[in-house]
Amino acid sequence: MKLKSDFLWGGALAANQCEGAWQEDGRLPASADFLPDAAHGRWNAMLHPGNILETRYDYYPSREAIDFYHRYKEDIRLLAESGIKALRLSISWTRIYPTGEENAPNEDGLRFYEELFTECRRYGIEPVVTLCHFDVPEALIRKYGAWADRRLIALYEKYAATVFDRYRNLVKYWMTFNEINMITHIPYLGGGLLVDKDDPEFNQIVYNAAHNQLVASACAVRIGKKINPNFRIGCMMAAGSFYPYSCNPNDVMEARISNNKNYIFPDVQLNGCYSGFARNYFAKLGITLDEQPGDDELLAQNTCDFLGFSYYSSRLISTDPEHLKNVADGNAITTLRNPYLQITKWGRQIDPVGLRVTMNDLYDRYHKPLFIVENGLGVEDTLEVDGSVHDPYRVEYLDAHITQMKKAVLEDGIPCMGYLVWGIIDLVSAGGGEMDKRYGLVYVNKHNDGTGDLARYKKDSFGWYAQKIREECYE
Ligand code: BG6
């Protein structure tokens, strides 16, 4: 059985991981431009970001990335050969408002995205646009401490209104913030916050910044719907349900609590208010949100149309101290090692059935359409001398996940708008800053140290995906 003909098969990218051109045509630096590569302690810099804005190294991966800014035409032409129907992209805030506070937007930046989205449409590819994907203007970090300050809300709303207005006829699908729950795990990446993970005020700062983002997200929905009532505006979370390690009721309860923590933000964006769990959790942690009069109504009246989510793996939790020792390292959201699953070198456990479980959990909770806006396998690939890349492991991963996604839709009855392969072209890893953790169906000849001529090569998985889309949509 096939999915509906309007199902959005496609791929996903993010500006800070692909564009480069970090100081061109009026753009000023943003948070990701200060993240060093793995060899210079990227993780440590994210967890202790105190002096992250001081440039100390020669190489910062995002500053050139895969040079999508200059090569997007050839990249989109290449991707179009696979028959994709949608491409998720994000807008770099500092291309539009370089410091975040200008009165007028930067026309060069606006023109770039206009041409980019037009180029997508020329090939029948629907742009799916994230307003903020791990991206905060440097100037706003320095001046306000980024999302820790409520003044970011109005600045974000102005930015959102500008791009909604300019692309009102080019873009229909939007998302307000990428992986909004990630701010509680890696706050510099999620919100440009300079808070140290050992800071006693960590939870207070992070959850309050998240509240500011939630209010900003609702403001964006409000203004977006005014500008074009046909917009479909979604929220986006890092998903992957927690399983209990055993049938011990304490483990089952612990898994539920872990899931509840991840749902705190989509609860607000889809249900329009904080859950009872969230309120009690805040009280337990001694968190007081800076809620202002009008916030409750704003959040209640401007909920999102769909839930976009990334899925890479399920997660596992236990109350048994013995089991708690066995962590699968390498992910921002801690999980235990699941003995039933294979694991990649980067600590991702491979669980296609977990995607179906997660989709059921999310739909049961929200009853809003789902959109898988990231799924993929990040591993090393080998470019052969003849320019081929043989990646059967990626085909196996994607095929297994698509199979489970189809079961969720066709057997479990869950509405799903589309499926987007993360990093459809190799790009800079958000967590590690590496190039060699490759997700793409297109290989980019660039390496961890920044060397390489940036040439693009189709991997075997590219042809496989093209065939899959053909079968699903046309044959
Ligand atoms: C998601 C992000 O967390 O996972 C992407 O939205 C990121 O930006 C992706 O690249 C994969 O993570 P990583 O660390 O392997 O790049």
Coordinates of C-alpha atoms and ligand atoms in Angstrom, one line a residue:
M1 CA 0.0 0.0 0.0
K2 CA 1.1 3.5 -0.8
L3 CA 1.0 6.8 1.1
K4 CA -1.2 9.6 -0.2
S5 CA 0.0 11.4 -3.4
D6 CA 0.6 14.6 -1.5
F7 CA 3.1 13.0 0.9
L8 CA 6.2 15.1 1.1
W9 CA 9.2 12.8 0.4
G10 CA 12.3 14.9 0.7
G11 CA 15.4 15.9 2.5
A12 CA 16.5 18.4 5.1
L13 CA 19.4 20.9 5.7
A14 CA 20.1 23.8 8.1
A15 CA 21.7 27.1 7.2
N16 CA 24.4 27.0 9.8
Q17 CA 25.5 23.5 8.8
C18 CA 25.5 24.0 5.0
E19 CA 25.6 27.7 3.8
G20 CA 29.0 29.0 4.9
A21 CA 29.6 32.5 3.5
W22 CA 29.4 33.7 7.1
Q23 CA 30.3 37.3 6.5
E24 CA 29.0 37.8 2.9
D25 CA 26.5 40.2 1.5
G26 CA 25.9 41.9 4.8
R27 CA 25.5 38.8 7.0
L28 CA 27.1 39.1 10.5
P29 CA 28.1 36.1 12.7
A30 CA 25.7 33.9 14.6
S31 CA 26.0 31.4 17.4
A32 CA 27.2 28.4 15.4
D33 CA 30.0 30.4 13.8
F34 CA 31.8 30.2 17.1
L35 CA 31.6 26.5 17.6
P36 CA 35.0 24.9 17.1
D37 CA 35.5 21.5 15.5
A38 CA 35.7 18.2 17.5
A39 CA 39.5 18.4 17.7
H40 CA 39.2 21.7 19.5
G41 CA 36.7 20.5 22.1
R42 CA 33.3 21.4 20.5
W43 CA 31.3 19.5 23.2
N44 CA 33.2 21.0 26.0
A45 CA 32.7 24.5 24.5
M46 CA 29.0 23.9 24.3
L47 CA 28.7 22.7 27.9
H48 CA 30.9 25.5 29.2
P49 CA 30.4 28.3 26.7
G50 CA 31.6 31.2 28.9
N51 CA 34.2 32.6 26.5
I52 CA 32.9 30.9 23.4
L53 CA 32.6 34.2 21.5
E54 CA 36.4 34.8 21.6
T55 CA 37.9 33.5 18.3
R56 CA 40.8 31.3 19.2
Y57 CA 41.2 28.9 16.4
D58 CA 41.9 29.0 12.7
Y59 CA 39.1 26.7 11.7
Y60 CA 35.4 27.0 12.6
P61 CA 33.3 24.5 10.5
S62 CA 30.2 26.6 10.0
R63 CA 32.0 29.5 8.5
E64 CA 32.5 27.8 5.2
A65 CA 30.4 24.6 5.8
I66 CA 29.7 23.0 2.4
D67 CA 29.4 26.4 0.7
F68 CA 25.8 25.9 -0.1
Y69 CA 25.4 29.7 -0.3
H70 CA 27.3 29.7 -3.6
R71 CA 26.5 26.2 -4.8
Y72 CA 22.8 26.0 -4.1
K73 CA 21.8 26.0 -7.8
E74 CA 23.9 22.9 -8.6
D75 CA 22.8 21.3 -5.4
I76 CA 19.1 21.7 -6.0
R77 CA 19.5 20.6 -9.6
L78 CA 21.2 17.4 -8.3
L79 CA 18.7 16.8 -5.6
A80 CA 15.8 17.3 -8.1
E81 CA 17.2 14.3 -10.0
S82 CA 16.1 12.1 -7.1
G83 CA 12.5 13.3 -7.5
I84 CA 12.2 14.8 -4.0
K85 CA 9.0 16.7 -3.4
A86 CA 10.2 18.8 -0.4
L87 CA 13.4 20.3 0.9
R88 CA 13.7 21.6 4.5
L89 CA 15.9 24.6 4.8
S90 CA 16.4 27.2 7.5
I91 CA 16.9 31.0 7.2
S92 CA 19.9 32.5 8.8
W93 CA 18.6 35.3 11.0
T94 CA 21.7 37.4 10.5
R95 CA 21.4 37.5 6.8
I96 CA 18.0 39.2 7.3
Y97 CA 18.8 41.3 10.4
P98 CA 22.6 41.2 10.8
T99 CA 22.6 42.4 14.4
G100 CA 19.0 41.4 15.1
E101 CA 18.1 45.0 15.8
E102 CA 18.2 46.9 12.5
N103 CA 15.0 48.8 11.6
A104 CA 15.1 47.6 8.0
P105 CA 16.1 44.1 6.8
N106 CA 19.1 43.4 4.6
E107 CA 17.9 43.2 1.1
D108 CA 20.8 41.0 -0.1
G109 CA 19.8 38.4 2.5
L110 CA 16.1 38.6 1.5
R111 CA 17.0 38.2 -2.1
F112 CA 19.2 35.2 -1.5
Y113 CA 16.3 33.2 0.1
E114 CA 13.9 34.4 -2.5
E115 CA 16.1 33.0 -5.2
L116 CA 16.7 29.8 -3.2
F117 CA 13.0 29.1 -2.7
T118 CA 12.3 30.0 -6.3
E119 CA 14.9 27.6 -7.5
C120 CA 13.3 24.8 -5.4
R121 CA 9.9 25.6 -6.9
R122 CA 11.3 25.6 -10.4
Y123 CA 11.9 21.9 -9.9
G124 CA 8.6 21.3 -8.1
I125 CA 10.3 21.0 -4.7
E126 CA 8.3 22.4 -1.8
P127 CA 10.5 24.5 0.6
V128 CA 9.9 23.6 4.2
V129 CA 11.4 26.4 6.2
T130 CA 12.6 26.6 9.8
L131 CA 12.9 30.2 11.1
C132 CA 15.5 29.4 13.7
H133 CA 17.7 26.3 13.5
F134 CA 20.4 26.5 16.2
D135 CA 20.9 30.1 15.2
V136 CA 21.1 33.3 17.2
P137 CA 22.8 36.6 16.1
E138 CA 26.1 37.2 17.9
A139 CA 25.1 40.7 18.7
L140 CA 22.0 39.5 20.6
I141 CA 24.1 37.1 22.6
R142 CA 26.6 39.8 23.6
K143 CA 24.0 42.4 24.3
Y144 CA 21.1 40.5 25.9
G145 CA 22.5 37.0 26.7
A146 CA 20.3 35.7 23.8
W147 CA 17.0 34.0 24.7
A148 CA 17.6 34.6 28.4
D149 CA 16.2 38.0 27.8
R150 CA 12.5 38.6 26.9
R151 CA 13.4 41.4 24.5
L152 CA 14.4 38.6 22.0
I153 CA 10.7 37.9 21.6
A154 CA 9.9 41.2 19.8
L155 CA 13.1 40.9 17.7
Y156 CA 12.3 37.4 16.6
E157 CA 8.7 38.4 15.8
K158 CA 10.0 41.2 13.6
Y159 CA 12.3 38.8 11.8
A160 CA 9.5 36.3 11.4
A161 CA 7.1 38.9 10.1
T162 CA 9.7 40.1 7.5
V163 CA 10.3 36.7 6.0
F164 CA 6.6 35.6 6.2
D165 CA 5.7 38.7 4.3
R166 CA 8.4 38.4 1.7
Y167 CA 7.9 34.7 1.0
R168 CA 4.1 34.6 1.5
N169 CA 3.7 33.1 -2.0
L170 CA 6.8 31.0 -2.1
V171 CA 6.7 29.1 1.2
K172 CA 3.7 27.3 2.7
Y173 CA 5.3 25.1 5.4
W174 CA 7.1 26.7 8.3
M175 CA 8.5 25.7 11.6
T176 CA 9.3 28.2 14.4
F177 CA 12.3 26.6 16.2
N178 CA 14.3 23.5 15.5
E179 CA 14.2 20.9 18.3
I180 CA 12.9 23.3 20.9
N181 CA 13.5 20.8 23.7
M182 CA 17.2 20.7 22.9
I183 CA 17.7 24.0 24.8
T184 CA 17.5 22.1 28.1
H185 CA 20.4 19.8 27.0
I186 CA 22.7 22.0 25.0
P187 CA 21.5 25.6 25.7
Y188 CA 24.2 27.3 23.6
L189 CA 23.1 25.4 20.5
G190 CA 19.4 25.6 21.3
G191 CA 19.3 29.3 22.4
G192 CA 22.6 31.0 22.3
L193 CA 22.8 30.8 26.1
L194 CA 26.2 31.3 27.7
V195 CA 25.1 29.3 30.8
D196 CA 27.5 26.7 32.1
K197 CA 26.1 23.2 32.8
D198 CA 27.5 23.4 36.3
D199 CA 25.8 26.8 37.0
P200 CA 23.5 26.4 40.0
E201 CA 21.0 28.6 38.2
F202 CA 21.1 26.3 35.1
N203 CA 17.5 25.1 35.2
Q204 CA 16.1 28.5 36.0
I205 CA 17.9 30.2 33.1
V206 CA 17.3 27.5 30.6
Y207 CA 13.6 26.9 31.2
N208 CA 12.9 30.6 31.4
A209 CA 14.7 31.1 28.0
A210 CA 12.6 28.3 26.7
H211 CA 9.5 30.1 27.9
N212 CA 10.7 33.2 25.9
Q213 CA 11.0 31.0 22.8
L214 CA 7.5 29.5 23.3
V215 CA 6.0 33.0 23.5
A216 CA 8.0 34.0 20.5
S217 CA 6.8 30.9 18.6
A218 CA 3.2 31.8 19.4
C219 CA 3.8 35.4 18.2
A220 CA 5.2 34.0 15.0
V221 CA 2.1 31.8 14.5
R222 CA -0.2 34.8 15.2
I223 CA 1.6 37.1 12.7
G224 CA 2.1 34.3 10.1
K225 CA -1.6 33.5 10.0
K226 CA -2.4 37.1 9.6
I227 CA 0.0 37.5 6.7
N228 CA -1.2 34.3 5.0
P229 CA -4.0 32.2 6.5
N230 CA -2.9 29.3 4.3
F231 CA 0.4 29.0 6.0
R232 CA 1.0 25.7 7.8
I233 CA 3.1 26.5 10.8
G234 CA 4.6 23.7 12.9
C235 CA 6.6 23.3 16.0
M236 CA 9.6 20.9 16.0
M237 CA 11.0 18.6 18.7
A238 CA 13.8 16.1 19.1
A239 CA 11.7 13.0 19.5
G240 CA 12.4 9.3 20.3
S241 CA 10.4 7.7 23.0
F242 CA 11.9 6.5 26.2
Y243 CA 11.4 2.8 26.9
P244 CA 11.4 1.3 30.4
Y245 CA 14.4 -1.0 30.9
S246 CA 12.2 -3.6 32.4
C247 CA 8.6 -4.3 33.3
N248 CA 9.4 -3.2 36.9
P249 CA 6.6 -0.6 37.4
N250 CA 9.2 1.8 38.7
D251 CA 11.1 1.6 35.4
V252 CA 7.8 2.1 33.5
M253 CA 7.0 5.2 35.6
E254 CA 10.5 6.5 35.0
A255 CA 10.1 6.2 31.3
R256 CA 6.9 8.1 31.5
I257 CA 8.5 10.9 33.5
S258 CA 11.4 11.1 31.0
N259 CA 8.9 11.4 28.1
N260 CA 6.9 14.0 30.0
K261 CA 10.0 16.2 30.3
N262 CA 10.5 16.1 26.5
Y263 CA 6.9 16.9 25.9
I264 CA 7.0 20.1 28.1
F265 CA 7.5 22.3 25.0
P266 CA 5.3 20.7 22.3
D267 CA 2.6 20.6 25.0
V268 CA 2.6 24.3 25.0
Q269 CA 2.9 24.7 21.3
L270 CA 0.2 22.2 20.4
N271 CA -2.1 22.2 23.5
G272 CA -1.7 25.8 24.2
C273 CA -0.6 25.6 27.9
Y274 CA 1.9 24.0 30.2
S275 CA 1.0 20.5 31.4
G276 CA 0.3 19.8 35.1
F277 CA 3.5 17.8 35.0
A278 CA 5.5 20.8 33.8
R279 CA 4.1 23.1 36.5
N280 CA 5.0 20.6 39.3
Y281 CA 8.4 19.9 37.8
F282 CA 9.2 23.7 37.7
A283 CA 8.1 24.0 41.3
K284 CA 10.2 21.0 42.3
L285 CA 13.3 22.5 40.6
G286 CA 12.6 25.9 42.1
I287 CA 12.0 27.5 38.7
T288 CA 10.0 30.7 38.4
L289 CA 9.2 31.6 34.8
D290 CA 9.1 35.3 33.9
E291 CA 5.5 35.0 32.7
Q292 CA 3.9 38.3 31.8
P293 CA 0.2 39.2 31.6
G294 CA -1.2 38.1 28.2
D295 CA 1.3 35.1 27.8
D296 CA -1.4 32.5 28.7
E297 CA -3.9 33.9 26.2
L298 CA -1.2 34.2 23.5
L299 CA -0.1 30.6 24.0
A300 CA -3.6 29.3 24.1
Q301 CA -4.8 31.1 21.0
N302 CA -1.8 30.5 18.7
T303 CA -1.0 26.9 18.6
C304 CA 0.8 25.1 15.8
D305 CA -0.7 23.2 12.9
F306 CA 1.5 20.2 13.0
L307 CA 4.3 18.5 15.0
G308 CA 7.6 18.3 13.1
F309 CA 10.1 16.0 14.8
S310 CA 13.5 14.5 14.3
Y311 CA 13.9 10.8 15.0
Y312 CA 17.3 9.1 15.2
S313 CA 16.7 6.5 18.0
S314 CA 14.5 5.4 20.8
R315 CA 15.9 6.0 24.3
L316 CA 16.0 3.8 27.4
I317 CA 15.8 4.5 31.1
S318 CA 15.9 2.5 34.4
T319 CA 15.7 3.0 38.1
D320 CA 18.2 0.2 38.8
P321 CA 21.6 1.7 39.7
E322 CA 23.3 -1.2 37.9
H323 CA 21.6 -0.5 34.6
L324 CA 22.1 3.2 35.0
K325 CA 25.9 2.6 34.6
N326 CA 25.5 1.4 31.0
V327 CA 24.9 4.7 29.1
A328 CA 25.1 4.8 25.3
D329 CA 27.4 7.8 25.0
G330 CA 27.4 10.5 22.4
N331 CA 23.9 11.9 22.4
A332 CA 22.7 15.2 23.9
I333 CA 19.8 13.4 25.5
T334 CA 21.2 10.6 27.7
T335 CA 20.0 7.1 27.2
L336 CA 21.0 3.7 28.4
R337 CA 22.4 1.1 26.1
N338 CA 19.6 -1.1 24.8
P339 CA 21.0 -4.7 24.4
Y340 CA 18.6 -5.4 21.5
L341 CA 19.9 -2.6 19.3
Q342 CA 23.0 -2.1 17.2
I343 CA 24.9 1.1 17.8
T344 CA 26.9 3.4 15.6
K345 CA 30.4 4.7 16.4
W346 CA 28.8 8.0 17.4
G347 CA 26.5 6.3 20.0
R348 CA 23.3 6.3 18.1
Q349 CA 21.3 3.1 18.6
I350 CA 19.4 1.9 15.6
D351 CA 15.7 1.3 16.2
P352 CA 13.3 1.5 13.2
V353 CA 10.4 0.1 15.2
G354 CA 11.1 2.9 17.7
L355 CA 10.0 5.3 15.0
R356 CA 6.6 3.7 14.8
V357 CA 6.4 3.6 18.6
T358 CA 7.3 7.3 18.8
M359 CA 4.7 8.2 16.1
N360 CA 2.0 6.4 18.1
D361 CA 3.0 8.2 21.3
L362 CA 3.1 11.6 19.7
Y363 CA -0.2 11.2 17.9
D364 CA -1.9 9.8 20.9
R365 CA -0.9 12.8 22.9
Y366 CA -1.6 15.6 20.4
H367 CA -3.9 14.5 17.6
K368 CA -2.2 16.8 15.2
P369 CA -0.5 15.7 11.9
L370 CA 3.0 14.6 12.3
F371 CA 5.9 15.5 10.0
I372 CA 9.2 13.5 10.1
V373 CA 11.5 16.4 9.3
E374 CA 14.8 14.6 10.2
N375 CA 15.8 11.0 10.0
G376 CA 19.1 9.5 8.9
L377 CA 22.3 7.7 9.6
G378 CA 25.5 9.6 10.3
V379 CA 28.5 7.4 9.6
E380 CA 31.8 7.5 7.7
D381 CA 31.7 6.8 3.9
T382 CA 34.4 6.0 1.4
L383 CA 34.7 7.9 -1.8
E384 CA 36.1 5.5 -4.4
V385 CA 38.6 6.6 -7.1
D386 CA 35.8 6.4 -9.7
G387 CA 33.6 8.8 -7.7
S388 CA 31.2 6.2 -6.4
V389 CA 30.2 5.8 -2.7
H390 CA 28.8 2.4 -1.7
D391 CA 26.6 2.9 1.3
P392 CA 24.3 -0.2 1.7
Y393 CA 24.2 0.5 5.5
R394 CA 22.4 3.8 4.9
V395 CA 20.0 2.2 2.4
E396 CA 19.2 -0.5 5.0
Y397 CA 18.7 2.1 7.8
L398 CA 16.4 4.4 5.7
D399 CA 14.5 1.5 4.2
A400 CA 13.8 0.0 7.6
H401 CA 12.6 3.4 9.0
I402 CA 10.4 4.1 6.0
T403 CA 8.8 0.7 6.4
Q404 CA 8.0 1.4 10.0
M405 CA 6.8 4.9 9.2
K406 CA 4.4 3.4 6.6
K407 CA 3.1 0.9 9.1
A408 CA 2.4 3.8 11.5
V409 CA 0.4 5.6 8.8
L410 CA -1.3 2.7 7.0
E411 CA -1.8 0.3 9.9
D412 CA -2.0 2.6 12.9
G413 CA -3.9 5.4 11.1
I414 CA -1.5 8.2 12.0
P415 CA -1.6 11.2 9.7
C416 CA 1.9 12.0 8.6
M417 CA 2.7 14.9 6.2
G418 CA 6.1 13.7 5.0
Y419 CA 9.5 12.1 5.5
L420 CA 12.7 14.1 5.1
V421 CA 16.1 12.5 5.2
W422 CA 18.4 14.5 7.4
G423 CA 21.5 16.1 5.8
I424 CA 20.5 14.9 2.4
I425 CA 23.7 16.4 1.3
D426 CA 26.7 15.8 3.7
L427 CA 27.0 18.8 6.0
V428 CA 28.7 19.8 9.2
S429 CA 27.6 17.8 12.2
A430 CA 25.8 19.9 14.8
G431 CA 27.0 18.0 17.8
G432 CA 30.6 17.2 16.6
G433 CA 31.4 19.7 14.0
E434 CA 32.8 16.9 11.9
M435 CA 32.3 16.3 8.2
D436 CA 33.1 12.7 8.4
K437 CA 29.9 11.9 10.3
R438 CA 28.0 11.8 7.0
Y439 CA 24.3 11.6 6.7
G440 CA 24.0 12.6 3.0
L441 CA 22.8 10.8 -0.1
V442 CA 25.2 13.2 -1.8
Y443 CA 28.9 13.0 -0.7
V444 CA 30.7 16.3 -0.3
N445 CA 34.5 16.1 -0.6
K446 CA 35.4 17.9 2.6
H447 CA 37.0 16.6 5.7
N448 CA 37.0 17.2 9.5
D449 CA 40.0 19.5 9.2
G450 CA 38.3 21.7 6.5
T451 CA 40.4 20.3 3.6
G452 CA 38.7 19.1 0.4
D453 CA 37.5 20.6 -2.8
L454 CA 33.8 20.5 -1.9
A455 CA 32.9 18.5 -5.0
R456 CA 29.6 16.6 -4.9
Y457 CA 29.1 12.9 -5.7
K458 CA 26.0 10.8 -5.6
K459 CA 26.1 7.9 -3.2
D460 CA 24.4 4.6 -4.0
S461 CA 21.7 5.6 -1.5
F462 CA 20.8 8.5 -3.8
G463 CA 19.7 6.2 -6.6
W464 CA 17.9 4.0 -4.1
Y465 CA 15.9 6.9 -2.7
A466 CA 15.0 8.1 -6.2
Q467 CA 13.7 4.6 -7.0
K468 CA 11.8 4.5 -3.7
I469 CA 10.1 7.9 -4.4
R470 CA 9.3 6.7 -8.0
E471 CA 7.7 3.6 -6.7
E472 CA 5.8 5.4 -4.0
C473 CA 4.6 8.2 -6.2
Y474 CA 4.3 7.1 -9.7
E475 CA 4.5 3.4 -10.5
Ligands
BG6_1 C1 19.4 17.3 15.1 C2 19.6 18.6 14.5 O1 19.7 17.3 16.4 O2 20.2 16.2 14.7 C3 20.5 18.7 13.4 O3 18.4 19.3 14.3 C4 21.7 17.8 13.6 O4 21.0 20.1 13.3 C5 21.1 16.4 13.6 O5 22.7 17.9 12.6 C6 22.2 15.3 13.7 O6 23.0 15.5 14.8 P1 24.6 15.6 14.6 O7 25.1 16.0 15.9 O8 25.0 14.2 14.2 O9 24.8 16.5 13.5

